[in-house]
mmCIF file of N, CA and C in Angstrom:
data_model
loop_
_atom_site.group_PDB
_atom_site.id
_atom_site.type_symbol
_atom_site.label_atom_id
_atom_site.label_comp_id
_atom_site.label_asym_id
_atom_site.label_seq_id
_atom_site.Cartn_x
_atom_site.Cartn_y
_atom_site.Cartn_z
ATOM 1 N N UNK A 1 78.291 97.829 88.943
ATOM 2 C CA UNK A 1 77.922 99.091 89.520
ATOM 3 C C UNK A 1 79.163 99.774 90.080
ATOM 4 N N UNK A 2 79.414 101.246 89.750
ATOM 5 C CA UNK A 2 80.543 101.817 89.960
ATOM 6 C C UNK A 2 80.354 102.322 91.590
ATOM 7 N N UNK A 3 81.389 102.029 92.526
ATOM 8 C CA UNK A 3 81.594 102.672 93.712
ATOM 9 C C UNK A 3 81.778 104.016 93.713
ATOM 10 N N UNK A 4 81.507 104.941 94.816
ATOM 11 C CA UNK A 4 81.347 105.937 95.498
ATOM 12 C C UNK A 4 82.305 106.580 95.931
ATOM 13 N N UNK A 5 83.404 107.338 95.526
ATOM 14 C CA UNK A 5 84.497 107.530 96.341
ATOM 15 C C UNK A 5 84.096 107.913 97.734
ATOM 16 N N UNK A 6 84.661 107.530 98.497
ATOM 17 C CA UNK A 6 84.937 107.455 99.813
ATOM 18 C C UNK A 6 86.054 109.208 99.822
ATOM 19 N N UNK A 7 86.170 109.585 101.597
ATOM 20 C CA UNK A 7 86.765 110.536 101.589
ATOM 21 C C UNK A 7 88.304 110.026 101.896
ATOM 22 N N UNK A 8 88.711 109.054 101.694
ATOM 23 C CA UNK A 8 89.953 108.626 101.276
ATOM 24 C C UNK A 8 90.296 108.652 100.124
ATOM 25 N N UNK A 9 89.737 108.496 98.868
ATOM 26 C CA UNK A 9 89.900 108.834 97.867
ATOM 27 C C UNK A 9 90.222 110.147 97.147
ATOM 28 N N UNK A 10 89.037 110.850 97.689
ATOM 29 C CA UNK A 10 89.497 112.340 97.499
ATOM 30 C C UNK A 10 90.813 112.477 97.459
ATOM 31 N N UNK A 11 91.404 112.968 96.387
ATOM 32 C CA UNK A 11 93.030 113.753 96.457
ATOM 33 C C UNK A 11 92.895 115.257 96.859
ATOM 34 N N UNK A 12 94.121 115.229 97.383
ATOM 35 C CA UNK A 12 93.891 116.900 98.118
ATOM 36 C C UNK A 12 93.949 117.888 97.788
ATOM 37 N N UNK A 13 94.709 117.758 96.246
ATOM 38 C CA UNK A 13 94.018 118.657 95.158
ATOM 39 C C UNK A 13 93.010 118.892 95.469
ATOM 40 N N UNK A 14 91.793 118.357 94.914
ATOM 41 C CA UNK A 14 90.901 118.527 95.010
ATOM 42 C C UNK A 14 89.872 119.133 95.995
ATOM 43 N N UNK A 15 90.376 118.456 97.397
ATOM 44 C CA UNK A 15 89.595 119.236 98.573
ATOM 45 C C UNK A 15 90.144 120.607 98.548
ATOM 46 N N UNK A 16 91.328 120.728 98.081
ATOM 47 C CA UNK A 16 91.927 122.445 97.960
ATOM 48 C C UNK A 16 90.802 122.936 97.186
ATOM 49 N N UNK A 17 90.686 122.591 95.914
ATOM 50 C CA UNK A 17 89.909 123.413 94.942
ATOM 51 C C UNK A 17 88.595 123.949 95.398
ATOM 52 N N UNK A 18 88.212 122.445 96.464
ATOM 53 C CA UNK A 18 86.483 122.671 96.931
ATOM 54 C C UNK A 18 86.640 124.045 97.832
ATOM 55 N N UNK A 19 87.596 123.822 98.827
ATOM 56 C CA UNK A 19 87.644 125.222 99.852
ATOM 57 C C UNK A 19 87.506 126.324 98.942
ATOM 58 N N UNK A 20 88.345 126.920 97.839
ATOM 59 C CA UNK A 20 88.241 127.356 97.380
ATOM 60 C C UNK A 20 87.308 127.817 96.733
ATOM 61 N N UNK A 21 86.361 127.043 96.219
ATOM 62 C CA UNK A 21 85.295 127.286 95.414
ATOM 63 C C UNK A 21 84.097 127.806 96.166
ATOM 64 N N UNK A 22 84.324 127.190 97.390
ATOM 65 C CA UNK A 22 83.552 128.174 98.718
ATOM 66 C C UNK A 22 83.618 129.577 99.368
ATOM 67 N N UNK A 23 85.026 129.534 98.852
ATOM 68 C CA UNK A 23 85.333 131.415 99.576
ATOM 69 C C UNK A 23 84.893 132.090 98.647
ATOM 70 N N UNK A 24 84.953 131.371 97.240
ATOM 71 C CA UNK A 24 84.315 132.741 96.065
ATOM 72 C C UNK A 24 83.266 132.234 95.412
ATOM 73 N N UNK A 25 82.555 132.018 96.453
ATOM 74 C CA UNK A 25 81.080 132.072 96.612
ATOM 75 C C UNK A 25 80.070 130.738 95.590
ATOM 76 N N UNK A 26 80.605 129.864 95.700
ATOM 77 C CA UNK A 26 80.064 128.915 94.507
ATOM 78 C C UNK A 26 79.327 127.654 95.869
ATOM 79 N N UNK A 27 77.959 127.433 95.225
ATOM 80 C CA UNK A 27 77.240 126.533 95.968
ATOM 81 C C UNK A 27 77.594 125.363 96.532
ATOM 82 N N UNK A 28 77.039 125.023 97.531
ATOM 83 C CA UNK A 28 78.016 123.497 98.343
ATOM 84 C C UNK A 28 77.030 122.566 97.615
ATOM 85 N N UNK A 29 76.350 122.651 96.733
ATOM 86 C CA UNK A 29 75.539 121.684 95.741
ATOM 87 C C UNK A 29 76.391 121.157 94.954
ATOM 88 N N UNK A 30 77.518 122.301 94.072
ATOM 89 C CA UNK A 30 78.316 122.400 93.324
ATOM 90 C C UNK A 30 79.099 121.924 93.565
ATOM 91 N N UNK A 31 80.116 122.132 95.180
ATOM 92 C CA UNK A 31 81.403 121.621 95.493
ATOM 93 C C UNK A 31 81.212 120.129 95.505
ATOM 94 N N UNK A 32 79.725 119.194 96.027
ATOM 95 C CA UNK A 32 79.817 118.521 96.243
ATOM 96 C C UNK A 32 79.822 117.294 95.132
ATOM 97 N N UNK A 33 79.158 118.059 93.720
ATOM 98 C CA UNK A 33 79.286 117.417 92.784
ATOM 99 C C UNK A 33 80.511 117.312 91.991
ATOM 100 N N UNK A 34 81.138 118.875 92.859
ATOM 101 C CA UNK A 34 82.734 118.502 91.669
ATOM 102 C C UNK A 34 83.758 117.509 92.635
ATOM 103 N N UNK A 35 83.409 117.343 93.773
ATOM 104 C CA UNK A 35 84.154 116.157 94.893
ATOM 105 C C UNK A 35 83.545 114.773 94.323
ATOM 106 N N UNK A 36 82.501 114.926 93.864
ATOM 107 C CA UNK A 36 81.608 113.794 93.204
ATOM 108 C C UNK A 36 81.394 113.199 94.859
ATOM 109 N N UNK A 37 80.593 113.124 95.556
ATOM 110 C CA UNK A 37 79.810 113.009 96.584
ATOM 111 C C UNK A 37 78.360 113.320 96.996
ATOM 112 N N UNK A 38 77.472 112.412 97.387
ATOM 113 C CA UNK A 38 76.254 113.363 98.057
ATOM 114 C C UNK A 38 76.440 114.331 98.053
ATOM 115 N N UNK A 39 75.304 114.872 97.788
ATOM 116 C CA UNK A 39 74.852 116.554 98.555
ATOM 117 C C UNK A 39 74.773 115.990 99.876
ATOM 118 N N UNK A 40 75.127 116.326 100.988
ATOM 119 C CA UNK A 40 75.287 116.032 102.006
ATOM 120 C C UNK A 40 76.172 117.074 103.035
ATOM 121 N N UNK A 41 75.729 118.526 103.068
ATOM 122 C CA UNK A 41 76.543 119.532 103.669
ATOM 123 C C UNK A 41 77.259 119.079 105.004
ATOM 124 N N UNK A 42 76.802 118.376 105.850
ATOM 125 C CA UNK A 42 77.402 117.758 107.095
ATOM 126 C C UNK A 42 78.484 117.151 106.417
ATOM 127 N N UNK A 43 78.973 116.694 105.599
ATOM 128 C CA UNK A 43 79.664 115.469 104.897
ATOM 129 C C UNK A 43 80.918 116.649 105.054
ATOM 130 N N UNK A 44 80.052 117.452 103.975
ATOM 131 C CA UNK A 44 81.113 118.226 103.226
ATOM 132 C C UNK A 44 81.877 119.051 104.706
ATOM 133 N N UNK A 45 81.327 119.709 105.152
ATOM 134 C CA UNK A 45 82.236 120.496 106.249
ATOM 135 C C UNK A 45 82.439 119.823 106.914
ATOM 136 N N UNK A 46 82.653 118.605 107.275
ATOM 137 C CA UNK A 46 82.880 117.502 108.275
ATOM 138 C C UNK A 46 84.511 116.900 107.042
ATOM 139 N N UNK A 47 84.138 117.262 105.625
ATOM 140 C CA UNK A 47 85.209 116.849 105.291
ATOM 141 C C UNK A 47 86.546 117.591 105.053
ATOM 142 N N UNK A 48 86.347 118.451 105.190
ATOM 143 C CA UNK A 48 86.693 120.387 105.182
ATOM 144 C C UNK A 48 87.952 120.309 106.779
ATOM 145 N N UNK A 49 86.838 119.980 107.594
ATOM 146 C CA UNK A 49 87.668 120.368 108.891
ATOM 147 C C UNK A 49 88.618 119.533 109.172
ATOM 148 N N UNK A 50 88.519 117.785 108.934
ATOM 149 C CA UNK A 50 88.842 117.311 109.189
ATOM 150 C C UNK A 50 90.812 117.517 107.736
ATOM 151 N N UNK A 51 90.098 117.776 106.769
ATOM 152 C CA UNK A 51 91.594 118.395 106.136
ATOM 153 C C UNK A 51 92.116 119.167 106.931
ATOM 154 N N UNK A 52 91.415 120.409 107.429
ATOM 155 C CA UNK A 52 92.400 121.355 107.988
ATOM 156 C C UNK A 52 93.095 120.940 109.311
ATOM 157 N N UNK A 53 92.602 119.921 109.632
ATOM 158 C CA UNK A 53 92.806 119.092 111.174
ATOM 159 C C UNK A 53 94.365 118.176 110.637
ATOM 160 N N UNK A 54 94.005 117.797 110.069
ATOM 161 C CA UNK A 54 95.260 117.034 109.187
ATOM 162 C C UNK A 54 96.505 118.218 109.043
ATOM 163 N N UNK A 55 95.899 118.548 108.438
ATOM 164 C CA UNK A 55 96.988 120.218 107.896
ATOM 165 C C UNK A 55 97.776 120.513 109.294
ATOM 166 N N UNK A 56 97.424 120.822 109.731
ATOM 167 C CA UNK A 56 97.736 121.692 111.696
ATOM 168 C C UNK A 56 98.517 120.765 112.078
ATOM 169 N N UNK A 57 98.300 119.344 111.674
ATOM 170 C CA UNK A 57 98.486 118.300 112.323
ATOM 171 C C UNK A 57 100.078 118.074 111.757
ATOM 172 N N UNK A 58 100.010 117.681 110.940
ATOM 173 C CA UNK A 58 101.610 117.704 110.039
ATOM 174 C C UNK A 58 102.526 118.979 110.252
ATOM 175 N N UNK A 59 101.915 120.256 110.187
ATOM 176 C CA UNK A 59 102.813 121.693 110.596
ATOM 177 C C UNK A 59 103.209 121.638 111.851
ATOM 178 N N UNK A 60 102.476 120.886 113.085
ATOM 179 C CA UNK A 60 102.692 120.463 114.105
ATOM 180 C C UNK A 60 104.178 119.882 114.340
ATOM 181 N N UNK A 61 103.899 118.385 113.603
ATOM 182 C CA UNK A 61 104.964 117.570 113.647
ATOM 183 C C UNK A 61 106.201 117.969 112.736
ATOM 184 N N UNK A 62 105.821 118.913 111.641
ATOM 185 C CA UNK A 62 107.075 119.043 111.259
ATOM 186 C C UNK A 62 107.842 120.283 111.867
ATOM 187 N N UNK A 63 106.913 121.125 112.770
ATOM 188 C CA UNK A 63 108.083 121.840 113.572
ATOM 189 C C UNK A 63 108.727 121.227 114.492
ATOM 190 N N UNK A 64 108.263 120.041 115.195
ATOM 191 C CA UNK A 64 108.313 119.342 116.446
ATOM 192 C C UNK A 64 109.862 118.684 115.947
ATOM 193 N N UNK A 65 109.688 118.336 114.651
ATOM 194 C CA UNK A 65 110.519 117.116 113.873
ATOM 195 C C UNK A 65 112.100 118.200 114.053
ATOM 196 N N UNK A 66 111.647 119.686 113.439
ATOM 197 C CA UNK A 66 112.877 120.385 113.129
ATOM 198 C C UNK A 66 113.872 121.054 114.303
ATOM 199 N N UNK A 67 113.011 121.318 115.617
ATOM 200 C CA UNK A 67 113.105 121.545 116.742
ATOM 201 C C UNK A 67 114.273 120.554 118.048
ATOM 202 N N UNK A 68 113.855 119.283 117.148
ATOM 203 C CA UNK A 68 114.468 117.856 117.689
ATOM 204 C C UNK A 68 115.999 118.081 117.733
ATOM 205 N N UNK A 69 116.838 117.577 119.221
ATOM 206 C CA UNK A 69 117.968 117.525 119.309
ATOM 207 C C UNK A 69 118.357 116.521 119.389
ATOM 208 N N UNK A 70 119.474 116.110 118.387
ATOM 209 C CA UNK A 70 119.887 115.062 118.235
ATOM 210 C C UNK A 70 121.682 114.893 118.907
ATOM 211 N N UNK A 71 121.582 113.546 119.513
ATOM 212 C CA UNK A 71 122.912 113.822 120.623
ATOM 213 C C UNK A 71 124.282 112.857 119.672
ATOM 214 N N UNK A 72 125.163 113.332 120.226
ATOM 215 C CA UNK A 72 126.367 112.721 119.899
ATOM 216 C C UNK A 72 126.379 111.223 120.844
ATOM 217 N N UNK A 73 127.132 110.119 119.799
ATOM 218 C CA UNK A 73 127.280 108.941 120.619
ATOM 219 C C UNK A 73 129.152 109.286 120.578
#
C-alpha cells in the first residue's frame, strides 16, 4: 500500500503552484488533488501559512545574516 505524502514531502514548487492556482480562482478540491492530499481545507491553509511563515522566516534571517558585523582579531 502506497503512503500519503506528508507536508514534508511536498516540494515547494509545488506549494508555489497551489497558491497560485488559488489567486486565479481554481477550487481548493483541485489544489488539493494536484498537492495529492485530502480534501481537507484546514490542511490546506494551515499548509499555505505555515509556507509563508517559513518564507518571512528565512528573509528574516537572511537580512539579520547580512546586517552582521564581523570584528577583526
Amino acid at each position: 500500500m502506497a503512503r500519503k505524502p506528508t507536508t514534508e514531502d511536498i516540494p515547494e514548487a509545488k506549494i508555489r503552484n497551489a497558491i497560485w492556482y488559488l489567486k486565479t480562482g481554481k477550487t481548493k478540491k483541485f489544489v488539493t488533488e494536484f498537492l495529492g492530499i485530502a480534501y481537507n481545507t484546514k490542511k490546506l491553509d494551515s499548509l499555505i501559512e505555515d509556507f509563508h511563515k517559513k518564507n518571512e522566516r528565512e528573509a528574516e534571517l537572511k537580512k539579520a545574516a547580512k546586517t552582521k558585523v564581523f570584528t577583526q582579531r
